[in-house]
Amino acid sequence: VLVSIAAGSPVFGLLIAVLMSIGPWYLVARAAKVRKEKIEDQLADSMVMFSSAVRAGLSLPQALELLAHDSPKPIRQEFAQMIGEYQLGKPLERTLEEAKVRLESENFVLFAAALLASRESGGRLNETVERIARAILEMQRLERKIQSETAQAKKSAIYMAAVPPFVLVVYAWLDPNNVSLLFVTLPGQLMLATAVVLEIVAYFWALKILNPDI
């Protein structure tokens, strides 16, 4: 409402309201994605540490407690929550199941499945975890290769997104009278708002195409 009054345009007011409502959601989702990527990168090393702890004679809860103290953030926080819930009396099986739902990580699902299978039927847990860790490291290598090969294309998407505002500024300098119609007339405001929406959609669509799932 304030933007509509200040700019004298309900179109711009509605556009700003939509962007302000989407912005916090996007920032939180982006922060969650970055945290999840860090956890995925740290998981293989944590699994190797866990395997070494089991080989040294520690029990499964003791090995998890070691990860809760010695792993880097943010994965240390997840292991700390698991071991904290276990120490408060929650069964380890339930703790692992809830962690799988919370993390939404296919790699952690494999890790948790190996732990649960070991508790139920025994077996060489350290060897199983080491094999899973090697598979995760290979998958991470492929993901980094794809990221390096698409890095230039992602920069191109940023450059293309920056071109329309730059062109608008140039036209505003060359022909300010006609460009001002985009801001002071209702058809111009509608066209400008539509262009902004299409610009944002095109940018995120390009990023979606350049982030394939392995």
mmCIF file of C-alpha atoms in Angstrom:
data_model
loop_
_atom_site.group_PDB
_atom_site.id
_atom_site.type_symbol
_atom_site.label_atom_id
_atom_site.label_comp_id
_atom_site.label_asym_id
_atom_site.label_seq_id
_atom_site.Cartn_x
_atom_site.Cartn_y
_atom_site.Cartn_z
ATOM 1 C CA VAL A 1 0.000 0.000 0.000
ATOM 2 C CA LEU A 2 2.799 2.412 0.895
ATOM 3 C CA VAL A 3 4.615 1.708 -2.370
ATOM 4 C CA SER A 4 1.376 2.180 -4.305
ATOM 5 C CA ILE A 5 0.819 5.542 -2.652
ATOM 6 C CA ALA A 6 4.437 6.694 -2.995
ATOM 7 C CA ALA A 7 4.786 5.641 -6.634
ATOM 8 C CA GLY A 8 1.200 6.437 -7.525
ATOM 9 C CA SER A 9 0.931 2.994 -9.103
ATOM 10 C CA PRO A 10 -1.042 0.013 -7.755
ATOM 11 C CA VAL A 11 0.755 -2.145 -10.346
ATOM 12 C CA PHE A 12 4.177 -1.407 -8.843
ATOM 13 C CA GLY A 13 2.714 -1.783 -5.347
ATOM 14 C CA LEU A 14 1.401 -5.242 -6.186
ATOM 15 C CA LEU A 15 4.709 -6.217 -7.812
ATOM 16 C CA ILE A 16 6.741 -5.110 -4.788
ATOM 17 C CA ALA A 17 4.323 -6.912 -2.449
ATOM 18 C CA VAL A 18 4.741 -10.156 -4.403
ATOM 19 C CA LEU A 19 8.529 -9.851 -4.447
ATOM 20 C CA MET A 20 8.640 -9.062 -0.727
ATOM 21 C CA SER A 21 6.463 -12.079 0.075
ATOM 22 C CA ILE A 22 8.601 -14.411 -2.036
ATOM 23 C CA GLY A 23 11.958 -12.970 -0.950
ATOM 24 C CA PRO A 24 12.106 -14.330 2.633
ATOM 25 C CA TRP A 25 10.969 -17.765 1.456
ATOM 26 C CA TYR A 26 13.693 -17.790 -1.187
ATOM 27 C CA LEU A 27 16.392 -16.709 1.273
ATOM 28 C CA VAL A 28 15.414 -19.404 3.779
ATOM 29 C CA ALA A 29 15.219 -22.053 1.043
ATOM 30 C CA ARG A 30 18.614 -20.955 -0.280
ATOM 31 C CA ALA A 31 20.185 -21.135 3.196
ATOM 32 C CA ALA A 32 18.686 -24.603 3.717
ATOM 33 C CA LYS A 33 20.050 -25.750 0.353
ATOM 34 C CA VAL A 34 23.553 -24.470 1.159
ATOM 35 C CA ARG A 35 23.453 -26.224 4.546
ATOM 36 C CA LYS A 36 22.277 -29.460 2.952
ATOM 37 C CA GLU A 37 25.082 -29.293 0.369
ATOM 38 C CA LYS A 38 27.642 -28.829 3.149
ATOM 39 C CA ILE A 39 26.244 -31.838 4.996
ATOM 40 C CA GLU A 40 26.446 -33.931 1.827
ATOM 41 C CA ASP A 41 30.079 -32.900 1.311
ATOM 42 C CA GLN A 42 30.995 -33.711 4.926
ATOM 43 C CA LEU A 43 29.113 -36.992 5.153
ATOM 44 C CA ALA A 44 31.699 -39.182 3.415
ATOM 45 C CA ASP A 45 34.535 -37.989 5.684
ATOM 46 C CA SER A 46 32.328 -38.507 8.736
ATOM 47 C CA MET A 47 31.581 -42.045 7.584
ATOM 48 C CA VAL A 48 35.293 -42.785 7.259
ATOM 49 C CA MET A 49 35.800 -41.442 10.797
ATOM 50 C CA PHE A 50 32.900 -43.586 12.001
ATOM 51 C CA SER A 51 34.384 -46.687 10.352
ATOM 52 C CA SER A 52 37.733 -46.063 12.032
ATOM 53 C CA ALA A 53 36.027 -45.653 15.395
ATOM 54 C CA VAL A 54 34.137 -48.941 14.989
ATOM 55 C CA ARG A 55 37.343 -50.703 13.932
ATOM 56 C CA ALA A 56 38.998 -49.351 17.089
ATOM 57 C CA GLY A 57 36.388 -51.109 19.207
ATOM 58 C CA LEU A 58 33.838 -48.372 19.940
ATOM 59 C CA SER A 59 30.172 -49.245 20.007
ATOM 60 C CA LEU A 60 27.752 -47.697 17.548
ATOM 61 C CA PRO A 61 26.476 -45.000 19.997
ATOM 62 C CA GLN A 62 30.058 -44.224 21.052
ATOM 63 C CA ALA A 63 31.111 -43.829 17.421
ATOM 64 C CA LEU A 64 28.177 -41.492 16.786
ATOM 65 C CA GLU A 65 29.120 -39.490 19.873
ATOM 66 C CA LEU A 66 32.637 -39.170 18.478
ATOM 67 C CA LEU A 67 31.172 -37.731 15.268
ATOM 68 C CA ALA A 68 29.065 -35.327 17.319
ATOM 69 C CA HIS A 69 32.260 -33.924 18.873
ATOM 70 C CA ASP A 70 34.848 -34.117 16.097
ATOM 71 C CA SER A 71 32.914 -33.583 12.848
ATOM 72 C CA PRO A 72 32.803 -30.092 11.318
ATOM 73 C CA LYS A 73 29.662 -27.993 11.264
ATOM 74 C CA PRO A 74 26.900 -28.333 10.172
ATOM 75 C CA ILE A 75 26.918 -32.147 10.129
ATOM 76 C CA ARG A 76 28.222 -32.135 13.712
ATOM 77 C CA GLN A 77 24.954 -30.510 14.776
ATOM 78 C CA GLU A 78 22.948 -33.330 13.230
ATOM 79 C CA PHE A 79 25.005 -36.031 14.951
ATOM 80 C CA ALA A 80 24.803 -34.072 18.210
ATOM 81 C CA GLN A 81 21.016 -33.997 17.945
ATOM 82 C CA MET A 82 20.903 -37.736 17.268
ATOM 83 C CA ILE A 83 23.148 -38.668 20.179
ATOM 84 C CA GLY A 84 21.354 -36.181 22.451
ATOM 85 C CA GLU A 85 17.984 -37.761 21.691
ATOM 86 C CA TYR A 86 19.472 -41.224 22.250
ATOM 87 C CA GLN A 87 20.892 -40.227 25.626
ATOM 88 C CA LEU A 88 17.486 -38.883 26.645
ATOM 89 C CA GLY A 89 15.999 -42.340 26.127
ATOM 90 C CA LYS A 90 14.847 -42.405 22.519
ATOM 91 C CA PRO A 91 15.687 -45.719 20.768
ATOM 92 C CA LEU A 92 18.576 -45.413 18.345
ATOM 93 C CA GLU A 93 16.508 -46.943 15.549
ATOM 94 C CA ARG A 94 13.859 -44.238 15.913
ATOM 95 C CA THR A 95 16.526 -41.545 16.128
ATOM 96 C CA LEU A 96 18.046 -42.685 12.832
ATOM 97 C CA GLU A 97 14.638 -42.906 11.141
ATOM 98 C CA GLU A 98 13.778 -39.347 12.195
ATOM 99 C CA ALA A 99 17.187 -38.129 11.019
ATOM 100 C CA LYS A 100 16.547 -39.649 7.588
ATOM 101 C CA VAL A 101 13.295 -37.727 7.308
ATOM 102 C CA ARG A 102 14.889 -34.502 8.582
ATOM 103 C CA LEU A 103 17.976 -34.565 6.346
ATOM 104 C CA GLU A 104 16.292 -35.851 3.165
ATOM 105 C CA SER A 105 19.656 -37.230 2.021
ATOM 106 C CA GLU A 106 19.954 -40.380 -0.058
ATOM 107 C CA ASN A 107 23.523 -40.822 1.155
ATOM 108 C CA PHE A 108 22.476 -40.630 4.787
ATOM 109 C CA VAL A 109 19.699 -43.135 4.075
ATOM 110 C CA LEU A 110 22.375 -45.630 2.981
ATOM 111 C CA PHE A 111 24.439 -44.858 6.074
ATOM 112 C CA ALA A 112 21.452 -45.275 8.401
ATOM 113 C CA ALA A 113 20.407 -48.493 6.648
ATOM 114 C CA ALA A 114 23.881 -49.942 7.244
ATOM 115 C CA LEU A 115 23.709 -49.016 10.948
ATOM 116 C CA LEU A 116 20.245 -50.501 11.395
ATOM 117 C CA ALA A 117 21.160 -53.684 9.538
ATOM 118 C CA SER A 118 24.262 -54.066 11.697
ATOM 119 C CA ARG A 119 22.232 -53.727 14.910
ATOM 120 C CA GLU A 120 19.718 -56.304 13.738
ATOM 121 C CA SER A 121 21.923 -58.945 12.136
ATOM 122 C CA GLY A 122 25.522 -58.021 12.931
ATOM 123 C CA GLY A 123 28.246 -58.131 10.300
ATOM 124 C CA ARG A 124 31.282 -56.019 9.520
ATOM 125 C CA LEU A 125 29.800 -52.582 9.829
ATOM 126 C CA ASN A 126 33.079 -50.745 9.234
ATOM 127 C CA GLU A 127 33.625 -52.405 5.832
ATOM 128 C CA THR A 128 30.056 -51.635 4.737
ATOM 129 C CA VAL A 129 30.363 -48.005 5.786
ATOM 130 C CA GLU A 130 33.712 -47.676 4.002
ATOM 131 C CA ARG A 131 32.183 -48.962 0.759
ATOM 132 C CA ILE A 132 29.311 -46.495 1.072
ATOM 133 C CA ALA A 133 31.803 -43.690 1.752
ATOM 134 C CA ARG A 134 33.784 -44.547 -1.387
ATOM 135 C CA ALA A 135 30.569 -44.537 -3.444
ATOM 136 C CA ILE A 136 29.617 -41.134 -2.029
ATOM 137 C CA LEU A 137 33.064 -39.704 -2.795
ATOM 138 C CA GLU A 138 32.791 -40.902 -6.394
ATOM 139 C CA MET A 139 29.348 -39.330 -6.714
ATOM 140 C CA GLN A 140 30.679 -36.060 -5.302
ATOM 141 C CA ARG A 141 33.507 -36.140 -7.839
ATOM 142 C CA LEU A 142 30.977 -36.417 -10.662
ATOM 143 C CA GLU A 143 28.866 -33.606 -9.197
ATOM 144 C CA ARG A 144 31.878 -31.292 -8.945
ATOM 145 C CA LYS A 145 32.798 -32.102 -12.545
ATOM 146 C CA ILE A 146 29.307 -31.126 -13.686
ATOM 147 C CA GLN A 147 29.431 -27.947 -11.592
ATOM 148 C CA SER A 148 32.754 -26.925 -13.132
ATOM 149 C CA GLU A 149 31.463 -27.576 -16.654
ATOM 150 C CA THR A 150 28.274 -25.551 -16.087
ATOM 151 C CA ALA A 151 29.927 -22.675 -14.177
ATOM 152 C CA GLN A 152 30.448 -20.573 -17.321
ATOM 153 C CA ALA A 153 26.879 -21.169 -18.448
ATOM 154 C CA LYS A 154 25.605 -20.010 -15.042
ATOM 155 C CA LYS A 155 27.629 -16.823 -15.395
ATOM 156 C CA SER A 156 26.078 -16.338 -18.830
ATOM 157 C CA ALA A 157 22.623 -16.589 -17.244
ATOM 158 C CA ILE A 158 23.585 -13.804 -14.837
ATOM 159 C CA TYR A 159 24.874 -11.651 -17.687
ATOM 160 C CA MET A 160 21.683 -12.209 -19.713
ATOM 161 C CA ALA A 161 19.576 -11.293 -16.693
ATOM 162 C CA ALA A 162 21.542 -8.053 -16.335
ATOM 163 C CA VAL A 163 21.121 -7.022 -19.991
ATOM 164 C CA PRO A 164 17.451 -5.838 -19.939
ATOM 165 C CA PRO A 165 17.934 -3.391 -17.015
ATOM 166 C CA PHE A 166 21.084 -2.089 -18.710
ATOM 167 C CA VAL A 167 19.206 -1.591 -21.992
ATOM 168 C CA LEU A 168 16.426 0.218 -20.119
ATOM 169 C CA VAL A 169 18.947 2.598 -18.565
ATOM 170 C CA VAL A 170 20.527 3.271 -21.973
ATOM 171 C CA TYR A 171 17.141 3.986 -23.561
ATOM 172 C CA ALA A 172 16.232 6.214 -20.628
ATOM 173 C CA TRP A 173 19.336 8.254 -21.353
ATOM 174 C CA LEU A 174 18.740 8.368 -25.115
ATOM 175 C CA ASP A 175 14.967 8.902 -25.105
ATOM 176 C CA PRO A 176 13.773 9.810 -21.594
ATOM 177 C CA ASN A 177 10.349 11.025 -22.722
ATOM 178 C CA ASN A 178 9.235 7.727 -24.214
ATOM 179 C CA VAL A 179 10.838 5.618 -21.485
ATOM 180 C CA SER A 180 9.046 7.622 -18.830
ATOM 181 C CA LEU A 181 5.764 6.331 -20.273
ATOM 182 C CA LEU A 182 6.657 2.920 -18.850
ATOM 183 C CA PHE A 183 6.480 4.423 -15.366
ATOM 184 C CA VAL A 184 3.641 6.955 -15.563
ATOM 185 C CA THR A 185 1.031 5.180 -17.716
ATOM 186 C CA LEU A 186 -0.957 2.089 -16.782
ATOM 187 C CA PRO A 187 -0.104 0.108 -19.963
ATOM 188 C CA GLY A 188 3.558 0.961 -19.517
ATOM 189 C CA GLN A 189 3.504 -0.116 -15.875
ATOM 190 C CA LEU A 190 1.825 -3.397 -16.806
ATOM 191 C CA MET A 191 4.449 -4.069 -19.491
ATOM 192 C CA LEU A 192 7.283 -3.201 -17.115
ATOM 193 C CA ALA A 193 5.882 -5.401 -14.334
ATOM 194 C CA THR A 194 5.397 -8.282 -16.788
ATOM 195 C CA ALA A 195 8.972 -7.852 -18.007
ATOM 196 C CA VAL A 196 10.291 -8.010 -14.436
ATOM 197 C CA VAL A 197 8.333 -11.209 -13.717
ATOM 198 C CA LEU A 198 9.481 -12.850 -16.966
ATOM 199 C CA GLU A 199 13.057 -11.791 -16.243
ATOM 200 C CA ILE A 200 13.005 -13.451 -12.830
ATOM 201 C CA VAL A 201 11.302 -16.602 -14.142
ATOM 202 C CA ALA A 202 13.795 -16.903 -17.014
ATOM 203 C CA TYR A 203 16.781 -16.535 -14.674
ATOM 204 C CA PHE A 204 15.636 -19.243 -12.260
ATOM 205 C CA TRP A 205 14.534 -21.464 -15.138
ATOM 206 C CA ALA A 206 18.045 -21.247 -16.587
ATOM 207 C CA LEU A 207 19.572 -22.146 -13.205
ATOM 208 C CA LYS A 208 17.182 -25.094 -12.932
ATOM 209 C CA ILE A 209 18.292 -26.403 -16.338
ATOM 210 C CA LEU A 210 21.956 -25.980 -15.401
ATOM 211 C CA ASN A 211 21.586 -27.934 -12.123
ATOM 212 C CA PRO A 212 20.858 -31.503 -13.208
ATOM 213 C CA ASP A 213 20.391 -34.184 -10.584
ATOM 214 C CA ILE A 214 22.807 -37.114 -10.695
#
